[in-house]
Amino acid sequence: HRQLSNLNGALLPVPALGTQATLHFHTPLRLQVQGKPVRASHLTARDLLVALARRTQLLRDVHLGAGAPQFDFAALSAQAAAITLQAQNLRWFEWGRYSQRQQQEMQFGGLLGTVHLHGDLAPFADLLHRGQWLHVGKNATFGLGGYRLHAADSLR
């Protein structure tokens, strides 16, 4: 599907993205590269977009089963590497919650703020649009990695 429903049941169209888009992270983004949390100074568009594709693929596989369409991660990664990311007011935010199961405080720090993406974003329009509801990164199931997409130069 190329559309998602809003709370009132109306369909929200996937925006046609040109060469610029902005993501406003309203819950901490926790991306890991080589097992370590990515800090603002090391965040890349490739890391962000590939993580978003992985999350989407995982949900497709779980909900659609063996017939789920598969991403070509090598091609997607190459396309994403050509996109630049510029951080604006991106800062580390430490957030915690108490785990009844583990009987201890769990730390879920991540990045909050805004990132600007520049490059050919058309192949990522659907992913970026859906990511607003799916979230991205580690602990997305806890609501982390939530953002709002703003298409700076929408083609529509």
Coordinates of N, CA and C in Angstrom, one line a residue:
H1 N 0.8 -1.2 0.0 CA 0.0 0.0 0.0 C 0.9 1.2 0.0
R2 N 0.4 2.3 -0.7 CA 1.2 3.5 -0.7 C 0.6 4.6 0.2
Q3 N -0.4 4.2 1.1 CA -1.0 5.1 2.0 C -1.3 4.5 3.3
L4 N -1.3 5.3 4.4 CA -1.6 4.9 5.7 C -2.8 5.7 6.2
S5 N -3.5 5.2 7.1 CA -4.7 5.9 7.7 C -4.3 6.7 8.8
N6 N -5.0 7.9 9.0 CA -4.8 8.7 10.2 C -5.9 8.2 11.2
L7 N -5.9 8.9 12.3 CA -6.8 8.4 13.4 C -8.3 8.5 13.0
N8 N -8.7 9.3 12.1 CA -10.1 9.4 11.6 C -10.4 8.5 10.5
G9 N -9.4 7.6 10.1 CA -9.7 6.7 9.0 C -9.4 7.2 7.6
A10 N -9.1 8.5 7.5 CA -8.7 9.1 6.2 C -7.3 8.6 5.8
L11 N -7.2 8.4 4.5 CA -5.9 8.0 4.0 C -4.9 9.1 3.9
L12 N -3.7 8.9 4.3 CA -2.6 9.9 4.2 C -1.7 9.5 3.1
P13 N -1.6 10.3 2.0 CA -0.8 10.0 0.9 C 0.7 10.0 1.2
V14 N 1.5 9.2 0.5 CA 2.9 9.2 0.6 C 3.4 10.5 -0.1
P15 N 4.2 11.4 0.6 CA 4.6 12.6 -0.2 C 5.7 12.2 -1.2
A16 N 5.6 12.9 -2.3 CA 6.7 12.8 -3.3 C 7.8 13.6 -2.8
L17 N 8.9 13.0 -2.6 CA 10.1 13.7 -2.1 C 11.0 14.0 -3.2
G18 N 11.6 15.2 -3.1 CA 12.6 15.7 -4.1 C 14.0 15.4 -3.6
T19 N 14.7 16.5 -3.3 CA 16.1 16.4 -2.9 C 16.3 16.9 -1.4
Q20 N 15.3 17.3 -0.7 CA 15.4 17.8 0.6 C 14.2 17.3 1.5
A21 N 14.6 16.9 2.7 CA 13.5 16.5 3.7 C 14.1 16.7 5.1
T22 N 13.2 17.0 6.0 CA 13.6 17.2 7.4 C 12.9 16.2 8.3
L23 N 13.6 15.6 9.2 CA 13.0 14.7 10.2 C 13.2 15.4 11.6
H24 N 12.1 15.5 12.3 CA 12.1 16.1 13.6 C 11.9 14.9 14.6
F25 N 13.0 14.5 15.3 CA 12.9 13.4 16.3 C 12.3 13.9 17.6
H26 N 11.1 13.3 17.9 CA 10.4 13.7 19.2 C 10.6 12.7 20.3
T27 N 11.1 11.5 19.9 CA 11.5 10.5 21.0 C 12.9 10.1 20.6
P28 N 13.7 9.7 21.6 CA 15.1 9.4 21.4 C 15.4 8.4 20.3
L29 N 16.3 8.7 19.4 CA 16.7 7.8 18.3 C 17.9 7.1 18.8
R30 N 17.8 5.7 18.8 CA 18.9 4.9 19.3 C 19.3 4.0 18.1
L31 N 20.4 4.4 17.4 CA 20.9 3.6 16.4 C 22.2 3.1 16.9
Q32 N 22.5 1.8 16.4 CA 23.8 1.2 16.8 C 24.5 0.8 15.5
V33 N 25.8 1.1 15.5 CA 26.7 0.7 14.4 C 27.8 0.0 15.0
Q34 N 28.0 -1.2 14.6 CA 29.1 -2.1 15.2 C 28.9 -2.3 16.7
G35 N 27.7 -2.4 17.1 CA 27.4 -2.6 18.5 C 27.5 -1.4 19.4
K36 N 27.8 -0.2 18.9 CA 27.9 1.0 19.7 C 26.9 2.0 19.3
P37 N 26.3 2.8 20.3 CA 25.3 3.8 20.0 C 26.0 4.9 19.1
V38 N 25.2 5.3 18.1 CA 25.7 6.4 17.2 C 25.4 7.7 17.9
R39 N 26.4 8.6 18.0 CA 26.2 9.9 18.5 C 26.0 10.9 17.4
A40 N 25.5 12.1 17.7 CA 25.1 13.1 16.7 C 26.2 13.3 15.7
S41 N 27.5 13.4 16.1 CA 28.6 13.7 15.2 C 28.9 12.6 14.2
H42 N 28.4 11.4 14.5 CA 28.7 10.2 13.6 C 27.4 9.7 12.9
L43 N 26.3 10.3 13.0 CA 25.1 9.8 12.4 C 25.1 10.1 10.9
T44 N 24.8 9.1 10.1 CA 24.8 9.3 8.6 C 23.4 8.9 8.1
A45 N 23.2 9.5 6.9 CA 21.9 9.2 6.2 C 21.8 7.7 5.9
R46 N 22.9 7.1 5.6 CA 23.0 5.7 5.2 C 22.6 4.8 6.5
D47 N 23.1 5.1 7.6 CA 22.8 4.4 8.8 C 21.3 4.5 9.2
L48 N 20.8 5.7 9.1 CA 19.4 6.0 9.4 C 18.5 5.3 8.4
L49 N 18.7 5.4 7.1 CA 17.8 4.8 6.1 C 17.9 3.3 6.1
V50 N 19.0 2.7 6.3 CA 19.2 1.3 6.3 C 18.5 0.7 7.5
A51 N 18.6 1.4 8.7 CA 17.9 1.0 9.9 C 16.4 1.0 9.7
L52 N 15.9 2.0 9.0 CA 14.5 2.2 8.7 C 14.0 1.0 7.8
A53 N 14.8 0.7 6.8 CA 14.5 -0.4 5.9 C 14.5 -1.7 6.7
R54 N 15.5 -1.9 7.6 CA 15.5 -3.2 8.3 C 14.2 -3.3 9.2
R55 N 13.8 -2.2 9.9 CA 12.6 -2.3 10.7 C 11.4 -2.6 9.8
T56 N 11.3 -2.0 8.7 CA 10.2 -2.2 7.8 C 10.2 -3.6 7.3
Q57 N 11.3 -4.1 6.9 CA 11.4 -5.5 6.4 C 11.1 -6.5 7.5
L58 N 11.5 -6.3 8.7 CA 11.2 -7.2 9.8 C 9.7 -7.2 10.0
L59 N 9.0 -6.1 10.0 CA 7.6 -6.1 10.2 C 6.9 -6.7 9.0
R60 N 7.4 -6.5 7.8 CA 6.8 -7.2 6.7 C 6.9 -8.7 6.8
D61 N 8.1 -9.2 7.2 CA 8.3 -10.6 7.3 C 7.4 -11.2 8.4
V62 N 7.2 -10.5 9.5 CA 6.4 -11.0 10.6 C 4.9 -11.1 10.2
H63 N 4.5 -10.0 9.6 CA 3.0 -9.9 9.3 C 2.6 -10.5 8.0
L64 N 3.5 -10.6 7.0 CA 3.1 -11.1 5.7 C 3.7 -12.5 5.4
G65 N 4.6 -12.9 6.3 CA 5.2 -14.2 6.1 C 6.2 -14.4 5.0
A66 N 6.3 -15.6 4.5 CA 7.3 -16.0 3.5 C 7.1 -15.2 2.2
G67 N 5.9 -14.7 1.9 CA 5.6 -14.0 0.6 C 5.9 -12.5 0.7
A68 N 6.5 -12.0 1.8 CA 6.7 -10.6 2.0 C 7.7 -10.1 0.9
P69 N 7.4 -9.0 0.3 CA 8.4 -8.4 -0.6 C 9.7 -8.1 0.2
Q70 N 10.8 -8.3 -0.5 CA 12.1 -8.1 0.1 C 12.9 -6.9 -0.4
F71 N 13.5 -6.2 0.4 CA 14.3 -5.1 0.0 C 15.6 -5.6 -0.6
D72 N 16.2 -4.9 -1.5 CA 17.5 -5.2 -2.0 C 18.4 -4.3 -1.2
F73 N 18.9 -4.8 0.0 CA 19.7 -4.0 0.9 C 21.0 -3.4 0.3
A74 N 21.6 -4.2 -0.6 CA 22.9 -3.7 -1.2 C 22.6 -2.4 -2.0
A75 N 21.6 -2.5 -2.8 CA 21.2 -1.3 -3.7 C 20.7 -0.2 -2.8
L76 N 19.9 -0.5 -1.8 CA 19.4 0.5 -0.9 C 20.5 1.2 -0.2
S77 N 21.5 0.5 0.3 CA 22.6 1.0 1.0 C 23.4 1.9 0.1
A78 N 23.7 1.5 -1.1 CA 24.4 2.3 -2.1 C 23.7 3.6 -2.4
Q79 N 22.4 3.6 -2.6 CA 21.6 4.8 -2.8 C 21.7 5.7 -1.6
A80 N 21.5 5.1 -0.4 CA 21.5 5.9 0.8 C 22.9 6.6 1.1
A81 N 24.0 5.9 0.7 CA 25.3 6.5 0.9 C 25.5 7.8 0.1
A82 N 24.7 8.0 -0.9 CA 24.8 9.2 -1.7 C 24.0 10.4 -1.1
I83 N 23.3 10.1 0.0 CA 22.5 11.2 0.6 C 23.3 11.7 1.8
T84 N 23.3 13.0 2.0 CA 24.0 13.7 3.1 C 23.0 14.0 4.2
L85 N 23.5 14.0 5.4 CA 22.7 14.3 6.6 C 23.3 15.5 7.3
Q86 N 22.5 16.5 7.6 CA 23.0 17.6 8.4 C 22.2 17.7 9.6
A87 N 22.8 17.6 10.8 CA 22.2 17.7 12.1 C 21.9 19.1 12.5
Q88 N 20.8 19.4 13.1 CA 20.5 20.7 13.6 C 19.9 20.5 15.1
N89 N 20.6 21.0 16.0 CA 20.2 20.9 17.4 C 20.0 19.4 17.8
L90 N 20.8 18.6 17.3 CA 20.7 17.1 17.6 C 21.6 16.9 18.8
R91 N 21.0 16.4 19.9 CA 21.7 16.2 21.1 C 21.3 14.9 21.8
W92 N 22.2 14.4 22.6 CA 21.9 13.1 23.3 C 21.0 13.4 24.5
F93 N 20.0 12.6 24.6 CA 19.0 12.7 25.7 C 18.9 11.4 26.4
E94 N 19.1 11.4 27.7 CA 19.1 10.2 28.5 C 17.7 10.0 29.0
W95 N 17.1 8.8 28.8 CA 15.8 8.5 29.2 C 15.8 7.1 29.9
G96 N 15.1 6.9 30.9 CA 15.1 5.6 31.6 C 13.7 5.2 31.9
R97 N 13.6 3.9 32.2 CA 12.3 3.3 32.7 C 12.6 2.2 33.6
Y98 N 11.7 1.8 34.5 CA 11.9 0.7 35.4 C 11.4 -0.5 34.8
S99 N 12.2 -1.6 34.8 CA 11.8 -2.9 34.3 C 11.4 -3.8 35.4
Q100 N 10.1 -4.1 35.5 CA 9.6 -5.0 36.5 C 10.2 -6.4 36.3
R101 N 10.4 -6.8 35.1 CA 10.9 -8.1 34.8 C 12.4 -8.2 35.3
Q102 N 13.2 -7.2 35.0 CA 14.6 -7.2 35.4 C 14.8 -6.6 36.8
Q103 N 13.8 -6.0 37.3 CA 13.9 -5.4 38.6 C 15.0 -4.4 38.7
Q104 N 15.1 -3.5 37.7 CA 16.1 -2.5 37.7 C 15.8 -1.4 36.7
E105 N 16.4 -0.2 36.8 CA 16.2 0.9 35.9 C 16.9 0.6 34.6
M106 N 16.3 0.8 33.5 CA 16.9 0.6 32.2 C 17.1 1.9 31.5
Q107 N 18.3 2.2 31.0 CA 18.6 3.4 30.3 C 18.3 3.3 28.8
F108 N 17.6 4.3 28.3 CA 17.3 4.3 26.8 C 17.6 5.6 26.2
G109 N 18.8 6.0 26.4 CA 19.2 7.3 25.8 C 19.3 7.3 24.3
G110 N 19.1 8.4 23.7 CA 19.2 8.5 22.2 C 19.3 10.0 21.8
L111 N 19.2 10.2 20.5 CA 19.3 11.5 19.9 C 18.0 12.2 19.7
L112 N 17.8 13.4 20.2 CA 16.7 14.2 19.9 C 17.1 15.4 19.1
G113 N 16.2 15.9 18.3 CA 16.5 17.1 17.5 C 16.0 16.9 16.1
T114 N 16.7 17.6 15.2 CA 16.3 17.7 13.8 C 17.5 17.3 12.9
V115 N 17.2 16.5 11.8 CA 18.2 16.2 10.8 C 17.6 16.6 9.4
H116 N 18.5 17.1 8.6 CA 18.1 17.5 7.2 C 18.8 16.5 6.3
L117 N 18.0 15.9 5.4 CA 18.5 15.0 4.4 C 18.6 15.7 3.0
H118 N 19.7 15.5 2.3 CA 19.9 16.1 1.0 C 20.3 15.1 0.0
G119 N 19.7 15.0 -1.1 CA 20.1 14.0 -2.2 C 18.8 13.5 -2.8
D120 N 18.9 12.4 -3.6 CA 17.8 11.8 -4.3 C 17.0 11.0 -3.3
L121 N 15.9 11.7 -2.7 CA 15.1 11.0 -1.7 C 13.9 10.3 -2.2
A122 N 13.6 10.4 -3.5 CA 12.5 9.7 -4.1 C 12.4 8.2 -3.8
P123 N 13.5 7.5 -3.9 CA 13.5 6.0 -3.6 C 13.1 5.7 -2.1
F124 N 13.3 6.7 -1.3 CA 13.0 6.5 0.2 C 11.7 7.2 0.7
A125 N 10.9 7.7 -0.2 CA 9.7 8.4 0.2 C 8.8 7.5 1.0
D126 N 8.5 6.3 0.5 CA 7.6 5.4 1.2 C 8.2 5.0 2.6
L127 N 9.5 4.7 2.6 CA 10.1 4.3 3.9 C 10.0 5.5 4.9
L128 N 10.4 6.7 4.5 CA 10.4 7.8 5.4 C 9.0 8.2 5.9
H129 N 8.0 8.0 5.0 CA 6.6 8.3 5.3 C 6.1 7.3 6.4
R130 N 6.3 6.0 6.1 CA 5.8 5.0 7.0 C 6.6 5.0 8.4
G131 N 7.8 5.4 8.3 CA 8.7 5.5 9.5 C 8.1 6.4 10.6
Q132 N 7.3 7.3 10.2 CA 6.6 8.2 11.2 C 5.7 7.4 12.1
W133 N 5.2 6.3 11.7 CA 4.4 5.4 12.5 C 5.1 4.2 13.1
L134 N 6.1 3.7 12.3 CA 6.8 2.5 12.7 C 8.0 2.8 13.6
H135 N 8.5 4.1 13.5 CA 9.7 4.5 14.3 C 10.9 3.8 13.8
V136 N 12.1 4.2 14.3 CA 13.3 3.6 13.7 C 14.3 3.4 14.9
G137 N 15.2 2.4 14.7 CA 16.3 2.2 15.7 C 15.9 1.3 16.8
K138 N 16.9 1.1 17.7 CA 16.7 0.2 18.8 C 15.6 0.7 19.7
N139 N 14.9 -0.2 20.3 CA 13.8 0.1 21.2 C 12.6 0.9 20.6
A140 N 12.5 0.7 19.3 CA 11.3 1.4 18.6 C 10.0 0.8 19.2
T141 N 10.0 -0.4 19.6 CA 8.8 -1.0 20.2 C 8.4 -0.3 21.5
F142 N 9.3 0.4 22.1 CA 9.0 1.2 23.3 C 8.7 2.7 23.0
G143 N 8.6 2.9 21.7 CA 8.2 4.3 21.2 C 9.4 5.1 20.9
L144 N 10.6 4.6 21.0 CA 11.8 5.4 20.6 C 11.9 5.5 19.1
G145 N 12.7 6.5 18.7 CA 12.9 6.7 17.2 C 11.8 7.3 16.5
G146 N 10.9 8.0 17.2 CA 9.7 8.6 16.6 C 10.1 9.9 16.0
Y147 N 9.6 10.2 14.8 CA 9.9 11.5 14.1 C 8.7 11.9 13.3
R148 N 8.7 13.1 12.9 CA 7.8 13.7 11.9 C 8.6 14.1 10.7
L149 N 8.1 13.8 9.5 CA 8.7 14.1 8.3 C 8.2 15.4 7.7
H150 N 9.0 16.2 7.2 CA 8.6 17.5 6.5 C 9.4 17.4 5.2
A151 N 8.6 17.4 4.1 CA 9.2 17.4 2.8 C 9.5 18.8 2.3
A152 N 10.7 19.2 2.3 CA 11.1 20.6 2.1 C 10.8 21.0 0.7
D153 N 11.0 20.1 -0.3 CA 10.7 20.5 -1.7 C 9.9 19.5 -2.3
S154 N 8.7 19.2 -1.7 CA 7.8 18.2 -2.3 C 7.5 18.4 -3.7
L155 N 7.5 17.3 -4.5 CA 7.2 17.4 -5.9 C 5.7 17.5 -6.2
R156 N 4.9 17.4 -5.2 CA 3.4 17.4 -5.5 C 3.0 18.9 -5.6

